[in-house]
XYZ file of C-alpha atoms in Angstrom:
683
model
C 54.871 70.963 74.930
C 51.314 69.996 72.491
C 50.787 73.867 70.111
C 48.325 74.104 67.916
C 48.975 76.819 65.499
C 45.394 77.182 63.287
C 45.149 77.564 59.870
C 41.943 77.375 58.549
C 40.076 73.853 59.756
C 43.790 72.273 60.539
C 45.776 72.837 62.683
C 49.745 72.134 63.355
C 50.826 69.188 66.308
C 53.856 69.794 68.065
C 54.710 67.530 70.827
C 57.761 69.498 72.778
C 59.967 67.245 73.801
C 60.413 65.648 77.003
C 55.645 66.110 76.619
C 53.378 62.825 76.351
C 50.659 63.145 73.995
C 47.772 60.790 73.945
C 44.270 61.078 71.911
C 41.698 59.134 72.398
C 38.627 58.250 69.791
C 38.599 61.244 68.616
C 39.006 63.199 65.031
C 42.109 65.786 64.869
C 42.832 67.571 61.632
C 46.131 69.062 61.536
C 47.820 70.437 59.084
C 51.460 68.988 60.343
C 52.002 66.464 62.924
C 55.493 66.532 64.418
C 56.820 65.197 67.186
C 59.973 65.342 69.250
C 58.748 63.895 72.880
C 56.064 61.184 72.935
C 52.150 61.067 71.057
C 49.394 58.352 71.120
C 46.881 57.535 69.119
C 44.870 54.961 70.722
C 41.637 54.422 68.320
C 42.002 58.517 66.459
C 41.167 59.632 63.289
C 43.314 61.393 62.049
C 43.136 63.419 58.929
C 45.379 65.651 57.335
C 44.753 68.752 55.486
C 46.754 69.603 53.121
C 47.092 71.887 49.233
C 48.694 71.362 46.215
C 51.202 73.318 46.721
C 51.437 72.778 51.146
C 51.213 69.545 51.910
C 50.142 68.112 54.828
C 53.487 66.205 56.325
C 53.352 64.175 60.043
C 57.432 62.987 61.047
C 58.612 61.459 63.750
C 61.855 63.676 65.380
C 65.245 62.512 66.872
C 64.618 60.849 70.476
C 60.559 61.482 69.234
C 58.475 57.998 70.473
C 54.338 57.911 67.770
C 52.462 55.230 69.016
C 49.590 54.140 66.588
C 47.063 51.796 67.807
C 42.894 50.254 68.641
C 42.138 50.822 65.081
C 43.676 54.514 64.363
C 42.138 55.885 61.040
C 45.940 57.934 59.625
C 43.827 59.393 56.289
C 43.733 62.747 54.392
C 41.418 65.459 55.079
C 40.563 66.487 50.792
C 43.249 64.640 47.206
C 46.171 66.164 48.607
C 47.796 63.132 50.195
C 50.461 63.529 52.846
C 54.054 62.576 53.566
C 55.218 60.552 56.935
C 58.299 60.467 57.277
C 60.018 58.862 60.948
C 64.010 59.598 61.770
C 66.792 57.738 63.008
C 66.956 57.280 66.034
C 63.002 57.715 67.042
C 60.241 54.886 68.090
C 57.778 54.322 66.019
C 55.001 51.992 66.985
C 51.418 50.446 64.816
C 49.335 48.239 65.760
C 46.082 47.386 64.370
C 45.234 50.881 62.705
C 44.331 51.738 58.937
C 46.333 54.168 57.214
C 45.508 55.877 52.983
C 46.306 59.427 51.290
C 49.402 58.586 51.909
C 52.532 59.568 49.973
C 52.703 61.998 46.298
C 54.674 61.835 43.247
C 57.883 65.348 43.188
C 60.007 65.573 40.455
C 62.854 65.246 41.223
C 61.576 61.607 42.957
C 62.021 61.870 46.398
C 61.425 58.595 48.113
C 61.071 60.585 51.651
C 57.202 62.016 50.300
C 56.164 58.701 48.294
C 54.761 57.002 52.308
C 55.176 55.919 55.041
C 59.443 55.643 55.420
C 60.510 54.714 57.950
C 63.801 55.441 59.098
C 64.882 54.436 62.704
C 65.304 50.686 63.907
C 63.084 48.619 65.787
C 59.923 50.068 64.195
C 57.038 47.690 64.321
C 54.062 47.639 62.277
C 51.815 45.094 63.027
C 48.453 44.059 62.014
C 47.440 46.974 60.208
C 45.808 48.171 57.343
C 46.918 49.612 54.311
C 44.834 50.647 51.361
C 44.695 53.894 48.530
C 48.608 54.411 49.240
C 50.752 55.950 46.708
C 53.624 53.874 47.999
C 52.431 52.263 51.420
C 55.784 51.441 53.177
C 59.505 51.847 53.071
C 61.764 51.137 55.778
C 65.568 52.396 54.105
C 69.050 51.821 56.413
C 66.930 50.813 59.777
C 67.156 47.757 61.711
C 65.232 45.442 63.379
C 62.561 45.933 62.010
C 59.354 44.075 63.049
C 56.367 43.788 59.886
C 53.626 41.143 60.205
C 50.303 40.608 59.451
C 49.195 43.750 57.870
C 47.123 43.622 54.478
C 47.824 46.310 51.980
C 45.811 46.652 49.252
C 44.496 48.718 46.392
C 47.030 50.793 46.479
C 48.932 52.666 43.650
C 49.733 49.664 41.291
C 53.129 51.125 40.131
C 54.952 50.579 43.264
C 56.277 48.503 45.122
C 54.044 47.636 48.460
C 56.988 46.920 50.460
C 60.304 48.556 50.073
C 63.048 47.619 52.595
C 66.594 49.527 51.442
C 69.865 48.422 53.582
C 68.372 46.104 57.027
C 69.681 43.991 58.523
C 67.235 41.179 60.598
C 63.700 42.240 59.577
C 60.806 39.726 60.590
C 58.320 40.459 57.477
C 55.866 37.974 58.166
C 52.259 36.902 57.382
C 51.769 39.328 55.362
C 49.328 39.520 52.946
C 49.757 41.950 49.345
C 46.827 42.505 47.146
C 48.253 45.407 44.895
C 49.812 44.476 41.284
C 53.199 45.405 42.304
C 56.109 43.028 44.240
C 58.053 43.647 47.974
C 61.880 44.506 46.699
C 64.122 43.515 49.560
C 67.550 45.678 48.410
C 70.236 45.177 49.544
C 68.721 43.413 52.196
C 70.438 40.889 55.409
C 69.824 38.550 57.620
C 66.611 38.802 57.571
C 62.836 37.024 57.754
C 60.618 37.109 55.685
C 57.953 34.134 55.837
C 54.265 32.878 55.624
C 53.361 35.536 53.789
C 50.746 35.761 50.670
C 51.363 37.266 47.263
C 47.757 37.788 45.707
C 48.670 40.203 42.760
C 48.499 39.736 39.868
C 52.626 40.768 39.591
C 52.781 40.306 43.080
C 55.644 38.311 44.802
C 59.301 38.809 45.966
C 62.342 40.524 44.654
C 65.361 39.974 46.398
C 68.240 42.847 44.806
C 71.708 43.788 45.298
C 72.255 47.964 45.793
C 71.676 49.832 43.016
C 74.141 52.209 43.656
C 77.166 50.288 45.824
C 78.572 46.693 46.852
C 76.027 46.001 49.598
C 74.119 42.487 48.870
C 70.856 41.298 49.683
C 72.701 37.735 51.749
C 72.015 35.315 54.163
C 68.483 36.101 54.023
C 64.989 33.382 54.764
C 61.922 32.961 52.751
C 60.352 30.716 54.349
C 56.324 29.248 53.246
C 55.844 32.181 51.156
C 53.015 31.853 48.296
C 54.085 33.540 45.015
C 51.240 33.628 42.876
C 53.515 35.345 40.566
C 57.315 35.691 40.814
C 60.081 35.550 42.983
C 62.873 37.543 41.383
C 66.378 36.681 42.908
C 69.284 38.788 42.479
C 70.935 38.833 45.671
C 73.593 35.383 47.163
C 72.696 32.654 49.986
C 69.995 32.687 50.742
C 67.539 29.861 51.654
C 63.810 29.610 50.343
C 62.130 26.977 51.792
C 58.516 25.539 51.615
C 55.369 27.933 50.351
C 55.245 28.092 45.853
C 56.078 29.932 44.337
C 52.604 29.921 40.316
C 53.576 32.096 38.106
C 57.884 32.674 37.520
C 61.649 32.103 38.985
C 63.943 34.365 38.361
C 67.255 33.572 39.130
C 69.312 36.447 37.947
C 73.310 36.623 37.120
C 75.134 37.172 40.087
C 73.662 34.901 42.401
C 75.581 32.088 43.813
C 74.991 29.739 46.247
C 71.088 30.529 46.884
C 69.398 26.853 48.385
C 65.709 26.471 48.095
C 63.888 23.543 49.679
C 60.552 22.319 49.761
C 59.532 24.753 47.147
C 56.047 24.154 45.504
C 56.797 25.512 41.470
C 54.398 23.806 39.723
C 52.646 25.617 36.875
C 55.357 27.739 37.132
C 58.438 29.588 34.234
C 61.834 29.075 35.567
C 64.765 31.323 34.689
C 67.536 29.284 35.792
C 70.709 31.666 33.994
C 73.165 29.263 34.758
C 75.881 30.066 33.168
C 76.161 33.586 35.568
C 75.450 31.359 38.559
C 77.231 29.211 40.210
C 76.212 26.583 43.258
C 72.099 27.483 42.965
C 70.783 23.744 44.952
C 67.777 22.449 45.025
C 66.213 20.110 48.157
C 62.484 18.252 49.014
C 60.603 20.966 46.285
C 58.348 19.606 43.921
C 58.418 20.994 39.958
C 55.362 19.333 38.005
C 54.497 21.545 35.043
C 57.489 23.849 35.872
C 58.588 25.093 32.358
C 62.367 25.595 31.801
C 61.925 27.328 28.828
C 65.722 29.686 29.072
C 68.586 27.815 26.996
C 71.561 26.545 27.910
C 70.261 26.323 31.200
C 71.558 23.732 34.154
C 69.114 22.404 36.522
C 70.712 21.135 40.067
C 68.767 19.346 41.850
C 70.396 17.927 46.015
C 67.755 15.690 47.866
C 64.400 14.578 47.403
C 62.703 16.950 44.247
C 60.191 16.570 42.167
C 60.131 17.040 38.181
C 57.609 16.533 36.413
C 55.278 17.438 32.739
C 58.122 19.597 32.709
C 59.249 21.783 29.427
C 63.353 22.657 28.162
C 65.096 24.938 27.101
C 68.123 24.045 23.829
C 70.609 22.701 25.474
C 69.843 21.480 28.939
C 72.240 19.793 31.471
C 70.030 18.664 34.474
C 73.235 17.249 37.408
C 70.900 14.985 40.400
C 73.832 15.131 43.220
C 71.873 13.656 46.204
C 69.136 10.696 46.671
C 65.677 10.763 46.007
C 64.828 12.552 42.654
C 62.030 12.404 40.564
C 61.827 13.048 36.808
C 58.499 12.498 35.732
C 57.335 12.992 32.308
C 59.045 15.462 30.810
C 60.457 16.506 27.598
C 63.987 17.574 26.976
C 63.966 18.358 22.833
C 67.999 19.472 23.465
C 69.906 17.704 27.016
C 73.432 18.892 27.280
C 73.665 15.917 29.512
C 72.052 14.233 32.224
C 74.423 13.359 35.576
C 73.518 11.283 38.560
C 75.717 12.032 41.092
C 73.591 10.629 44.132
C 71.982 7.662 45.409
C 72.938 4.525 46.978
C 70.090 1.791 47.817
C 72.864 -0.335 50.124
C 73.565 3.095 52.404
C 70.347 3.729 52.494
C 70.805 6.928 50.523
C 67.464 5.855 48.297
C 67.669 5.875 44.445
C 67.353 9.057 42.121
C 64.421 8.447 38.592
C 64.022 9.306 36.096
C 60.798 7.969 34.467
C 58.368 8.011 31.214
C 60.375 11.453 29.730
C 60.643 12.301 26.028
C 64.441 12.381 25.905
C 66.486 13.674 23.367
C 70.613 13.767 23.584
C 72.948 15.370 21.857
C 75.801 13.431 20.056
C 78.313 13.249 23.009
C 76.371 12.833 25.603
C 74.232 10.885 28.239
C 72.643 9.964 30.786
C 75.255 8.920 33.339
C 74.866 7.507 36.453
C 77.740 7.292 38.822
C 74.237 6.872 41.600
C 71.855 3.949 41.881
C 69.186 5.595 39.534
C 66.589 4.006 37.954
C 65.183 4.281 34.600
C 62.086 3.640 33.694
C 59.608 3.305 30.541
C 61.131 6.704 28.902
C 61.614 7.300 24.975
C 65.579 8.477 25.108
C 66.369 9.424 21.214
C 69.161 11.982 19.786
C 69.136 15.083 18.921
C 68.302 15.338 15.555
C 68.946 19.326 13.954
C 71.160 18.850 10.471
C 73.865 21.836 10.283
C 73.734 23.664 13.712
C 73.838 27.906 13.888
C 74.163 26.551 17.474
C 77.748 27.541 18.827
C 78.197 25.398 21.983
C 76.518 22.372 19.537
C 79.233 23.372 16.903
C 82.205 23.243 19.993
C 81.140 19.710 20.548
C 80.943 18.784 16.603
C 83.447 19.912 16.548
C 84.878 17.600 19.109
C 83.593 14.268 18.097
C 85.340 15.390 14.069
C 88.046 16.977 14.169
C 88.681 16.573 9.981
C 87.765 19.312 8.643
C 86.533 20.288 4.870
C 89.156 21.910 2.775
C 86.631 23.277 0.349
C 83.083 24.698 1.454
C 81.358 26.896 4.170
C 80.681 26.203 6.584
C 83.889 24.394 7.285
C 82.446 20.984 9.100
C 84.039 17.521 9.451
C 85.192 15.503 7.064
C 84.164 11.946 7.840
C 83.786 9.239 5.258
C 81.919 5.645 6.136
C 83.876 3.146 3.840
C 86.861 1.785 3.854
C 88.799 1.431 1.280
C 90.154 4.472 -1.167
C 87.357 6.558 -3.165
C 87.234 10.527 -3.671
C 84.984 11.693 -0.136
C 82.324 14.342 -0.241
C 82.357 16.784 2.499
C 80.154 15.229 4.915
C 77.637 18.979 6.217
C 75.223 16.954 9.190
C 76.369 15.353 12.954
C 74.083 12.974 11.435
C 77.069 11.676 9.225
C 79.918 12.371 10.923
C 78.886 10.720 13.784
C 78.601 7.420 11.944
C 82.011 8.365 10.612
C 83.738 8.808 13.888
C 81.693 5.921 15.989
C 82.865 3.649 12.645
C 86.645 3.470 13.808
C 87.112 5.165 10.708
C 90.429 7.638 10.595
C 91.712 11.341 9.522
C 90.637 10.304 5.014
C 93.341 13.601 3.899
C 92.396 16.285 2.626
C 90.030 15.126 -0.724
C 87.784 18.184 -2.567
C 84.882 18.136 -2.461
C 83.619 15.231 -5.458
C 87.485 16.165 -5.965
C 89.265 13.682 -7.808
C 91.800 13.277 -5.261
C 91.488 9.898 -3.501
C 93.364 10.555 0.053
C 94.232 7.024 1.505
C 91.832 5.706 4.452
C 93.580 3.867 7.708
C 91.890 1.962 9.882
C 92.317 3.597 13.297
C 90.187 2.372 16.824
C 87.656 4.596 18.009
C 89.017 6.450 20.925
C 86.940 5.475 24.068
C 85.258 8.464 24.855
C 84.585 8.916 21.060
C 82.266 5.107 21.724
C 79.363 7.072 23.876
C 76.054 5.707 25.312
C 72.771 7.599 25.678
C 72.926 6.005 29.436
C 75.674 4.907 31.434
C 75.693 3.501 34.716
C 78.253 3.375 36.538
C 77.115 1.998 39.690
C 74.289 -0.062 39.278
C 70.784 0.784 38.325
C 67.314 -0.571 36.563
C 66.663 0.545 33.279
C 63.174 -1.232 32.234
C 60.435 -0.520 29.539
C 62.657 1.964 27.363
C 63.104 2.414 24.083
C 66.906 3.641 23.329
C 67.835 2.960 19.878
C 70.014 5.493 18.563
C 71.978 5.036 14.614
C 75.034 5.290 16.002
C 76.727 4.696 19.805
C 75.085 2.368 22.853
C 72.250 2.105 24.172
C 73.305 1.749 27.863
C 77.516 1.241 29.275
C 77.574 -1.047 32.339
C 80.344 -0.438 33.308
C 79.997 -0.988 37.881
C 78.418 -4.285 39.519
C 74.598 -4.791 39.466
C 72.780 -3.806 37.052
C 69.474 -4.456 36.026
C 67.408 -4.054 32.406
C 64.072 -5.130 32.170
C 61.470 -5.198 28.966
C 63.596 -2.237 27.351
C 64.012 -2.287 23.147
C 67.266 -1.451 22.470
C 70.014 -0.587 20.106
C 73.475 -2.323 21.149
C 74.035 -2.778 24.781
C 78.285 -2.318 26.230
C 78.928 -4.430 29.203
C 82.136 -2.471 30.357
C 84.276 -4.125 33.212
C 80.334 -4.485 34.471
C 78.327 -7.037 35.301
C 74.500 -7.601 35.559
C 71.044 -9.343 34.241
C 69.416 -8.069 30.898
C 65.872 -9.545 31.149
C 63.340 -9.537 29.091
C 64.601 -6.854 26.249
C 64.959 -6.831 22.674
C 69.099 -5.514 21.807
C 70.517 -5.003 18.239
C 73.727 -6.801 19.904
C 74.879 -6.679 22.923
C 79.390 -6.585 23.624
C 81.337 -7.032 26.510
C 84.205 -6.035 27.425
C 87.544 -5.938 29.898
C 86.120 -8.740 32.070
C 82.226 -8.000 31.464
C 80.781 -10.587 33.396
C 77.161 -10.495 31.988
C 73.758 -12.736 31.697
C 71.748 -12.495 29.228
C 67.702 -13.867 30.480
C 64.435 -14.547 28.182
C 66.775 -11.959 25.779
C 65.950 -11.574 21.790
C 69.242 -10.146 20.077
C 69.157 -8.468 16.121
C 66.008 -9.952 14.437
C 65.801 -13.249 15.494
C 62.415 -14.521 16.076
C 63.904 -18.562 17.350
C 66.780 -20.247 16.937
C 69.164 -17.882 15.530
C 72.813 -19.655 16.947
C 73.733 -19.840 20.139
C 76.248 -16.461 19.909
C 73.460 -14.481 17.757
C 75.268 -10.049 17.929
C 77.507 -11.815 20.755
C 80.250 -10.046 20.623
C 83.147 -10.329 24.186
C 86.370 -9.911 23.963
C 88.742 -12.130 24.955
C 88.535 -11.674 29.421
C 84.193 -11.292 29.354
C 81.539 -13.997 29.778
C 77.639 -13.823 28.934
C 75.290 -16.109 30.046
C 72.135 -16.919 28.491
C 69.170 -17.557 30.427
C 65.929 -18.937 29.301
C 62.748 -19.286 31.552
C 61.373 -22.733 31.125
C 58.206 -23.597 33.198
C 55.783 -26.289 33.032
C 52.056 -27.441 34.352
C 51.093 -30.847 34.633
C 47.371 -32.118 34.229
C 46.493 -34.906 33.302
C 44.473 -34.585 29.457
C 40.979 -33.521 30.935
C 43.375 -30.026 32.488
C 43.156 -32.185 36.371
C 46.796 -31.055 37.978
C 48.860 -33.966 38.550
C 51.390 -35.378 40.974
C 53.871 -37.080 40.599
C 57.494 -37.011 39.312
C 59.530 -34.619 36.600
C 61.270 -35.092 34.034
C 63.090 -32.672 31.666
C 65.233 -34.289 29.219
C 67.867 -32.499 26.484
C 67.999 -33.999 23.022
C 70.996 -31.860 22.334
C 73.118 -34.096 25.317
C 70.930 -36.107 26.519
C 71.387 -34.987 30.204
C 67.724 -35.480 32.731
C 66.698 -33.130 35.051
C 63.353 -34.051 37.245
C 61.418 -32.514 39.775
C 58.529 -32.797 42.567
C 55.494 -31.728 40.895
C 52.495 -31.081 43.969
C 48.991 -30.059 41.866
C 49.792 -30.040 38.885
C 53.399 -27.459 39.691
C 56.577 -28.323 39.683
C 58.755 -26.600 42.985
C 61.970 -24.718 41.980
C 64.557 -27.569 42.693
C 67.444 -24.382 43.007
C 68.066 -20.774 43.867
C 68.480 -19.340 40.550
C 66.077 -17.051 40.761
C 67.514 -15.612 44.185
C 71.012 -15.888 42.670
C 70.409 -14.279 39.634
C 68.771 -11.385 40.580
C 68.575 -10.711 44.950
C 72.235 -9.753 44.445
C 72.927 -7.638 41.535
C 70.068 -5.631 41.256
C 68.374 -5.696 44.498
C 65.220 -7.723 42.485
C 63.243 -10.207 43.284
C 61.634 -13.297 42.322
C 57.844 -12.065 42.521
C 58.146 -9.551 39.764
C 59.953 -11.834 37.513
C 57.766 -12.666 34.124
C 57.935 -16.531 33.765
C 58.292 -18.173 29.692
C 55.258 -17.209 27.305
C 54.171 -18.205 24.215
C 57.051 -17.995 21.725
C 59.886 -18.072 24.303
C 63.373 -19.606 22.722
C 63.895 -23.453 24.198
C 67.581 -23.530 23.026
C 68.089 -27.247 24.529
C 64.636 -28.529 23.125
C 63.931 -30.269 26.302
C 60.958 -32.298 27.006
C 58.552 -33.066 29.317
C 57.361 -36.018 31.488
C 55.619 -37.302 33.584
C 55.861 -40.924 33.528
C 56.180 -42.156 30.444
C 54.813 -39.593 28.586
C 57.170 -37.248 27.907
C 55.495 -33.797 25.240
C 57.142 -33.583 21.445
C 58.246 -31.349 19.618
C 60.032 -27.810 20.376
C 57.730 -25.917 21.804
C 57.811 -28.027 24.685
C 57.992 -24.604 27.433
C 56.589 -22.521 25.181
C 52.575 -23.092 26.608
C 51.160 -21.345 29.484
C 53.865 -21.225 32.329
C 53.930 -21.220 36.177
C 56.479 -21.976 37.627
C 61.012 -20.989 36.195
C 63.229 -23.708 36.083
C 66.976 -21.912 34.151
C 68.603 -23.388 30.945
C 72.345 -21.822 30.858
C 74.188 -22.007 26.940
C 77.513 -19.627 27.691
C 78.610 -17.131 25.116
C 82.475 -17.450 24.481
C 84.228 -14.951 23.089
C 83.847 -14.387 19.563
C 84.511 -16.741 17.134
C 82.451 -18.587 19.060
C 82.740 -22.039 20.263
C 79.878 -24.585 20.138
C 77.464 -23.472 23.419
C 77.584 -25.584 26.012
C 74.481 -25.951 28.735
C 73.165 -28.500 30.601
C 70.411 -28.495 32.965
C 72.117 -27.066 36.677
C 73.647 -28.885 39.277
C 71.496 -29.472 42.239
């Protein structure tokens, strides 16, 4: 039954078990509301009136049902807020209504009194406006809740507008959170949080595990949420897809195996806590202007991520495990290495791209491409920090140079840069130590700092693991437009088939059992080992600006070959510049061999498929992208161009305006070199 007991202006409303009470478009002022039966408010204004000492309360009891619909207004009649509790085993539904003035603080704290407190399964809270409350909505120990299409605003700025604790299979969707604080999901499992907007200055989502127990937040789906500030992830095995994060992504220690798919992190800051988490995966995300400011982080990329215009902290590791990723315009001042294991063009997997970035690698660390990758227009250098205070760097340093000084602090490795006996000082810089190791100097003994001892130095081979390169291509790839000139070690190491190096300024390049093409590069030198087979096309070695000899700065072992090639192209005209038709003939001054072709409208058709052979089978490049020989390019065989009896004179016959390519080949034999072989290729 319904009882109405008057306390001043308000009444106590009690709906007995088995009874049904409905209010329509009217105003009810109540001291307390207790629901054991069924209470429906349909467009009703319910004013709760209490005192500071005796607060008003709405309570839906075990077995009770309360429905609030059609623009009902649940509010306070005075400045003394009220409590609203929905107990386990009840039924609760609130739709298209308004709630204000709910919740008040007490000491010691009591969560039940802070706002709408829901403990029952299957509650439906849809299309409402929560404004001017302490802690608008708390759901604890309940499953299968629906919280959708609500608006939270102007509530207490120190409280979370929505708090779920120990819940399963909840749906939180299409809500607008405009309060300062974030929404908290504690020990929440198998739930969907999707299409929500978080608009407050500090708003966002916190997914956390049980504070005082073993329960985790796990297997939740966070989909297409617009997070204006922060996502703080403590939970495990959650999927975050779509939407954006504009402030901070923080993956806390122990938040393992979370997956991010298709999220836009543009302009945000990311803390990955890589040393304390495992299995974090990123696919199809956008990191544009994202700041990875955390030191010692490890960024793992799956498929189709875009990392642009970002900055990183110290000792960052990047692992690219899928395909279709782009890293562009980033700055990494202290990289512990980038590994690209995904990407296979032949298998249709796409490729990974690192372009237009500034990357400083620690000594001994590389950009290693086990899958196909493109490295374009970067400046790749070494970290230059002198003696490091970083434990990680010191460990790496000592691994490279395992010889310690017998005196002096700190105890850094002792390395020497010469082969003869002399007194050796302790060289306390990474750079000096690395130069020593790369030069192949063995342990120099125990010489004292500036002392009289003259320890014996023996020449020992440098172990392969100490012959580091800044870029390692193990499965093909394209390296173009980069500046990679390390003081020690190799700029690029090619260990797989089909590498293509184009228009780079590089230090030493190593072909280690691999094959590839170097076109239009400037290289310090090039080495071939273990059956390497490579082509140097229009490539300048060392400081050569002219004919420096056919094998200058080419160092091959007995199993490796290097084929040097130069683009030579001509245009045939009369004295007035009009194009000519006829037969084109070239003669080598060096060998006397002749080569001829047909000229039509001044252009020589390439009579053999050199372009396809050099580029089509090795790197997927086509002749249409190649640049022909230009002014100043080297003509090693002194070819002459003749039309009839009229021949051009001089070594620069083929360095004028050029249109069509003809390759002139020569062979670089194992060092020491034999005289170059060559001549026009057979047709």
